[in-house]
Amino acid sequence: MIFTVAVDGPAAAGKGTISRALAERFGFAHLDTGLLYRAVGARGGDPVAAARGLTPADLARDDLRTLAAGQAASRVAAIPEVRAALTAFQQDFARREGGAVLDGRDIGTVICPGAEVKLFVTARPEIRAHRRWLELGGDAAQVLAEVIARDDRDMNRADAPLKPAADAVLVDTSDLSIEAAIARAAELVAARLPRA
Ligand code: CDP
């Protein structure tokens, strides 16, 4: 079965948690596409060469989740040649046999416009920044400023800007528990699965 779940949305909205849970529940493969951009940013040097030569070792670095890596990711993510170099890998992953969940910014709009399920997961900025602060610690005001700056850069770039696909279902996790958000997403996937 070929079945793609596209999970897009702004920083720290809960995309990763929801995507991992969906993959586990339905037996799908999961790709955190943000990790690709974080790895490109973290390599330093020419980002286009980094994107073209990305290796599994680059994705296994333990410093990719930091605030600085997030900012570097969103800078290199605005370069069209970087995005182009990462497209085929993501598209192949999306259409692999057995089902796939991809989370990112442009999965439902650019990478896989034909995805069977498209979710746009969001939450109020203060809530997202608080979640990221719980994860990373540090100065709460700085975490909020960085989340807002990154969203702004991601929404306003010319190539594949962050925006919901016209046919995406909006899931606002501001006032939802993790369990409730996962249940809502799982319901939407279950409703679209081919009947056995
Ligand atoms: O986990 P979080 O939502 O904070 O970020 P991420 O998904 O790891 O993405 C890091 C950065 O990579 C984003 O701010 C985007 O600039 C970029 N990105 C992108 O442009 N397209 C994607 N499909 C995924 C990430």
mmCIF file of C-alpha atoms in Angstrom, residues 15-192:
data_model
loop_
_atom_site.group_PDB
_atom_site.id
_atom_site.type_symbol
_atom_site.label_atom_id
_atom_site.label_comp_id
_atom_site.label_asym_id
_atom_site.label_seq_id
_atom_site.Cartn_x
_atom_site.Cartn_y
_atom_site.Cartn_z
ATOM 1 C CA LYS A 15 4.400 17.734 14.526
ATOM 2 C CA GLY A 16 7.134 15.340 15.606
ATOM 3 C CA THR A 17 5.205 13.856 18.517
ATOM 4 C CA ILE A 18 2.066 13.402 16.433
ATOM 5 C CA SER A 19 4.003 11.974 13.474
ATOM 6 C CA ARG A 20 5.919 9.435 15.564
ATOM 7 C CA ALA A 21 2.693 8.292 17.219
ATOM 8 C CA LEU A 22 0.886 7.939 13.862
ATOM 9 C CA ALA A 23 3.793 5.969 12.401
ATOM 10 C CA GLU A 24 3.776 3.614 15.350
ATOM 11 C CA ARG A 25 0.017 3.173 15.414
ATOM 12 C CA PHE A 26 -0.366 2.458 11.688
ATOM 13 C CA GLY A 27 2.992 0.747 11.079
ATOM 14 C CA PHE A 28 4.178 3.495 8.720
ATOM 15 C CA ALA A 29 7.753 4.740 8.267
ATOM 16 C CA HIS A 30 8.456 8.231 9.638
ATOM 17 C CA LEU A 31 10.737 10.958 8.270
ATOM 18 C CA ASP A 32 11.430 14.147 10.238
ATOM 19 C CA THR A 33 12.331 16.323 7.250
ATOM 20 C CA GLY A 34 13.455 19.180 9.520
ATOM 21 C CA LEU A 35 16.416 17.017 10.439
ATOM 22 C CA LEU A 36 17.637 17.183 6.828
ATOM 23 C CA TYR A 37 17.734 20.991 6.918
ATOM 24 C CA ARG A 38 19.237 21.003 10.409
ATOM 25 C CA ALA A 39 21.997 18.645 9.205
ATOM 26 C CA VAL A 40 22.718 20.850 6.181
ATOM 27 C CA GLY A 41 22.961 23.940 8.399
ATOM 28 C CA ALA A 42 25.168 22.143 10.914
ATOM 29 C CA ARG A 43 27.679 20.984 8.297
ATOM 30 C CA GLY A 44 28.768 24.566 7.656
ATOM 31 C CA GLY A 45 30.549 25.547 4.444
ATOM 32 C CA ASP A 46 28.613 25.659 1.195
ATOM 33 C CA PRO A 47 25.015 24.653 2.012
ATOM 34 C CA VAL A 48 24.234 23.507 -1.534
ATOM 35 C CA ALA A 49 27.223 21.138 -1.536
ATOM 36 C CA ALA A 50 26.219 19.981 1.958
ATOM 37 C CA ALA A 51 22.663 19.214 0.814
ATOM 38 C CA ARG A 52 23.904 17.326 -2.247
ATOM 39 C CA GLY A 53 26.369 15.291 -0.181
ATOM 40 C CA LEU A 54 24.297 14.632 2.947
ATOM 41 C CA THR A 55 25.130 11.292 4.616
ATOM 42 C CA PRO A 56 23.429 9.218 7.337
ATOM 43 C CA ALA A 57 26.255 10.262 9.694
ATOM 44 C CA ASP A 58 25.227 13.927 9.237
ATOM 45 C CA LEU A 59 21.713 13.028 10.395
ATOM 46 C CA ALA A 60 23.013 11.160 13.436
ATOM 47 C CA ARG A 61 24.794 14.188 14.981
ATOM 48 C CA ASP A 62 23.677 14.875 18.539
ATOM 49 C CA ASP A 63 23.667 18.675 18.208
ATOM 50 C CA LEU A 64 20.842 19.059 15.674
ATOM 51 C CA ARG A 65 18.015 19.903 18.091
ATOM 52 C CA THR A 66 19.561 23.104 19.536
ATOM 53 C CA LEU A 67 18.104 26.595 18.966
ATOM 54 C CA ALA A 68 21.195 27.541 16.958
ATOM 55 C CA ALA A 69 20.781 24.498 14.696
ATOM 56 C CA GLY A 70 17.127 25.471 14.158
ATOM 57 C CA GLN A 71 18.100 28.978 13.079
ATOM 58 C CA ALA A 72 20.851 27.671 10.781
ATOM 59 C CA ALA A 73 18.352 25.215 9.288
ATOM 60 C CA SER A 74 15.835 27.917 8.458
ATOM 61 C CA ARG A 75 18.538 30.027 6.789
ATOM 62 C CA VAL A 76 19.728 27.231 4.487
ATOM 63 C CA ALA A 77 16.100 26.145 3.917
ATOM 64 C CA ALA A 78 15.449 29.416 2.073
ATOM 65 C CA ILE A 79 17.976 28.483 -0.650
ATOM 66 C CA PRO A 80 16.136 26.888 -3.613
ATOM 67 C CA GLU A 81 19.115 24.678 -4.614
ATOM 68 C CA VAL A 82 19.253 23.247 -1.096
ATOM 69 C CA ARG A 83 15.549 22.386 -1.212
ATOM 70 C CA ALA A 84 15.898 20.915 -4.705
ATOM 71 C CA ALA A 85 18.764 18.669 -3.582
ATOM 72 C CA LEU A 86 16.573 17.178 -0.827
ATOM 73 C CA THR A 87 13.358 16.755 -2.831
ATOM 74 C CA ALA A 88 13.837 13.354 -4.505
ATOM 75 C CA PHE A 89 14.841 11.643 -1.251
ATOM 76 C CA GLN A 90 11.708 12.941 0.490
ATOM 77 C CA GLN A 91 9.416 12.062 -2.435
ATOM 78 C CA ASP A 92 10.785 8.518 -2.627
ATOM 79 C CA PHE A 93 10.309 8.156 1.113
ATOM 80 C CA ALA A 94 6.732 9.445 0.882
ATOM 81 C CA ARG A 95 5.720 6.917 -1.749
ATOM 82 C CA ARG A 96 7.547 3.904 -0.310
ATOM 83 C CA GLU A 97 5.594 0.674 0.069
ATOM 84 C CA GLY A 98 3.899 0.302 3.450
ATOM 85 C CA GLY A 99 2.923 3.908 4.203
ATOM 86 C CA ALA A 100 4.882 6.952 5.375
ATOM 87 C CA VAL A 101 4.468 9.954 7.643
ATOM 88 C CA LEU A 102 6.610 12.996 6.832
ATOM 89 C CA ASP A 103 6.672 16.094 8.988
ATOM 90 C CA GLY A 104 7.981 19.451 7.869
ATOM 91 C CA ARG A 105 6.871 22.719 6.287
ATOM 92 C CA ASP A 106 6.114 21.918 2.642
ATOM 93 C CA ILE A 107 5.169 18.242 2.585
ATOM 94 C CA GLY A 108 1.512 18.776 1.656
ATOM 95 C CA THR A 109 2.191 21.744 -0.631
ATOM 96 C CA VAL A 110 5.373 20.824 -2.545
ATOM 97 C CA ILE A 111 6.889 17.436 -1.686
ATOM 98 C CA CYS A 112 3.730 15.361 -1.818
ATOM 99 C CA PRO A 113 0.705 17.366 -3.007
ATOM 100 C CA GLY A 114 -1.077 14.042 -3.592
ATOM 101 C CA ALA A 115 -0.715 12.900 0.042
ATOM 102 C CA GLU A 116 -3.717 10.887 1.203
ATOM 103 C CA VAL A 117 -3.849 12.835 4.485
ATOM 104 C CA LYS A 118 -2.624 16.387 5.090
ATOM 105 C CA LEU A 119 -2.492 17.861 8.560
ATOM 106 C CA PHE A 120 -1.460 21.385 9.456
ATOM 107 C CA VAL A 121 -0.505 21.263 13.113
ATOM 108 C CA THR A 122 -0.285 24.571 14.890
ATOM 109 C CA ALA A 123 -0.536 26.251 18.299
ATOM 110 C CA ARG A 124 -0.267 29.777 19.676
ATOM 111 C CA PRO A 125 3.353 31.053 19.589
ATOM 112 C CA GLU A 126 3.631 31.415 23.394
ATOM 113 C CA ILE A 127 2.556 27.828 23.847
ATOM 114 C CA ARG A 128 4.955 26.526 21.229
ATOM 115 C CA ALA A 129 7.822 28.519 22.739
ATOM 116 C CA HIS A 130 6.978 27.180 26.205
ATOM 117 C CA ARG A 131 7.098 23.594 24.905
ATOM 118 C CA ARG A 132 10.451 24.225 23.239
ATOM 119 C CA TRP A 133 11.735 25.804 26.462
ATOM 120 C CA LEU A 134 10.665 22.703 28.438
ATOM 121 C CA GLU A 135 12.659 20.635 25.932
ATOM 122 C CA LEU A 136 15.794 22.779 25.718
ATOM 123 C CA GLY A 137 15.815 25.044 28.786
ATOM 124 C CA GLY A 138 17.681 28.357 28.561
ATOM 125 C CA ASP A 139 16.172 31.834 28.554
ATOM 126 C CA ALA A 140 12.400 31.667 27.934
ATOM 127 C CA ALA A 141 12.203 35.108 26.263
ATOM 128 C CA GLN A 142 15.021 34.167 23.907
ATOM 129 C CA VAL A 143 13.313 30.877 23.015
ATOM 130 C CA LEU A 144 10.092 32.774 22.161
ATOM 131 C CA ALA A 145 11.996 35.330 20.069
ATOM 132 C CA GLU A 146 13.783 32.569 18.146
ATOM 133 C CA VAL A 147 10.573 30.632 17.483
ATOM 134 C CA ILE A 148 8.875 33.785 16.153
ATOM 135 C CA ALA A 149 11.903 34.742 14.016
ATOM 136 C CA ARG A 150 12.102 31.272 12.509
ATOM 137 C CA ASP A 151 8.359 31.129 11.720
ATOM 138 C CA ASP A 152 8.628 34.528 10.116
ATOM 139 C CA ARG A 153 11.544 33.436 7.920
ATOM 140 C CA ASP A 154 9.800 30.156 7.008
ATOM 141 C CA MET A 155 6.486 31.848 6.111
ATOM 142 C CA ASN A 156 8.012 34.629 4.072
ATOM 143 C CA ARG A 157 10.586 32.850 1.928
ATOM 144 C CA ALA A 158 9.884 32.735 -1.806
ATOM 145 C CA ASP A 159 10.511 28.998 -2.278
ATOM 146 C CA ALA A 160 8.108 26.564 -0.568
ATOM 147 C CA PRO A 161 6.962 28.923 2.198
ATOM 148 C CA LEU A 162 5.264 27.523 5.276
ATOM 149 C CA LYS A 163 1.501 27.581 4.677
ATOM 150 C CA PRO A 164 -1.328 25.081 4.929
ATOM 151 C CA ALA A 165 -2.203 23.204 1.738
ATOM 152 C CA ALA A 166 -5.686 24.161 0.512
ATOM 153 C CA ASP A 167 -6.943 20.687 1.459
ATOM 154 C CA ALA A 168 -5.069 20.340 4.789
ATOM 155 C CA VAL A 169 -6.975 19.746 8.026
ATOM 156 C CA LEU A 170 -5.986 22.239 10.702
ATOM 157 C CA VAL A 171 -5.130 20.735 14.107
ATOM 158 C CA ASP A 172 -4.624 23.436 16.750
ATOM 159 C CA THR A 173 -2.863 21.803 19.693
ATOM 160 C CA SER A 174 -2.895 24.940 21.907
ATOM 161 C CA ASP A 175 -5.545 23.564 24.225
ATOM 162 C CA LEU A 176 -5.181 19.849 23.482
ATOM 163 C CA SER A 177 -3.287 17.268 25.526
ATOM 164 C CA ILE A 178 -0.745 15.185 23.608
ATOM 165 C CA GLU A 179 -3.132 12.228 23.803
ATOM 166 C CA ALA A 180 -6.051 14.256 22.426
ATOM 167 C CA ALA A 181 -3.966 15.676 19.578
ATOM 168 C CA ILE A 182 -2.758 12.200 18.619
ATOM 169 C CA ALA A 183 -6.288 10.796 18.817
ATOM 170 C CA ARG A 184 -7.603 13.535 16.513
ATOM 171 C CA ALA A 185 -4.822 12.940 13.969
ATOM 172 C CA ALA A 186 -5.275 9.155 14.121
ATOM 173 C CA GLU A 187 -9.006 9.554 13.479
ATOM 174 C CA LEU A 188 -8.273 11.543 10.319
ATOM 175 C CA VAL A 189 -5.811 8.911 9.074
ATOM 176 C CA ALA A 190 -8.113 5.993 9.888
ATOM 177 C CA ALA A 191 -10.939 7.660 7.948
ATOM 178 C CA ARG A 192 -8.823 7.749 4.768
#
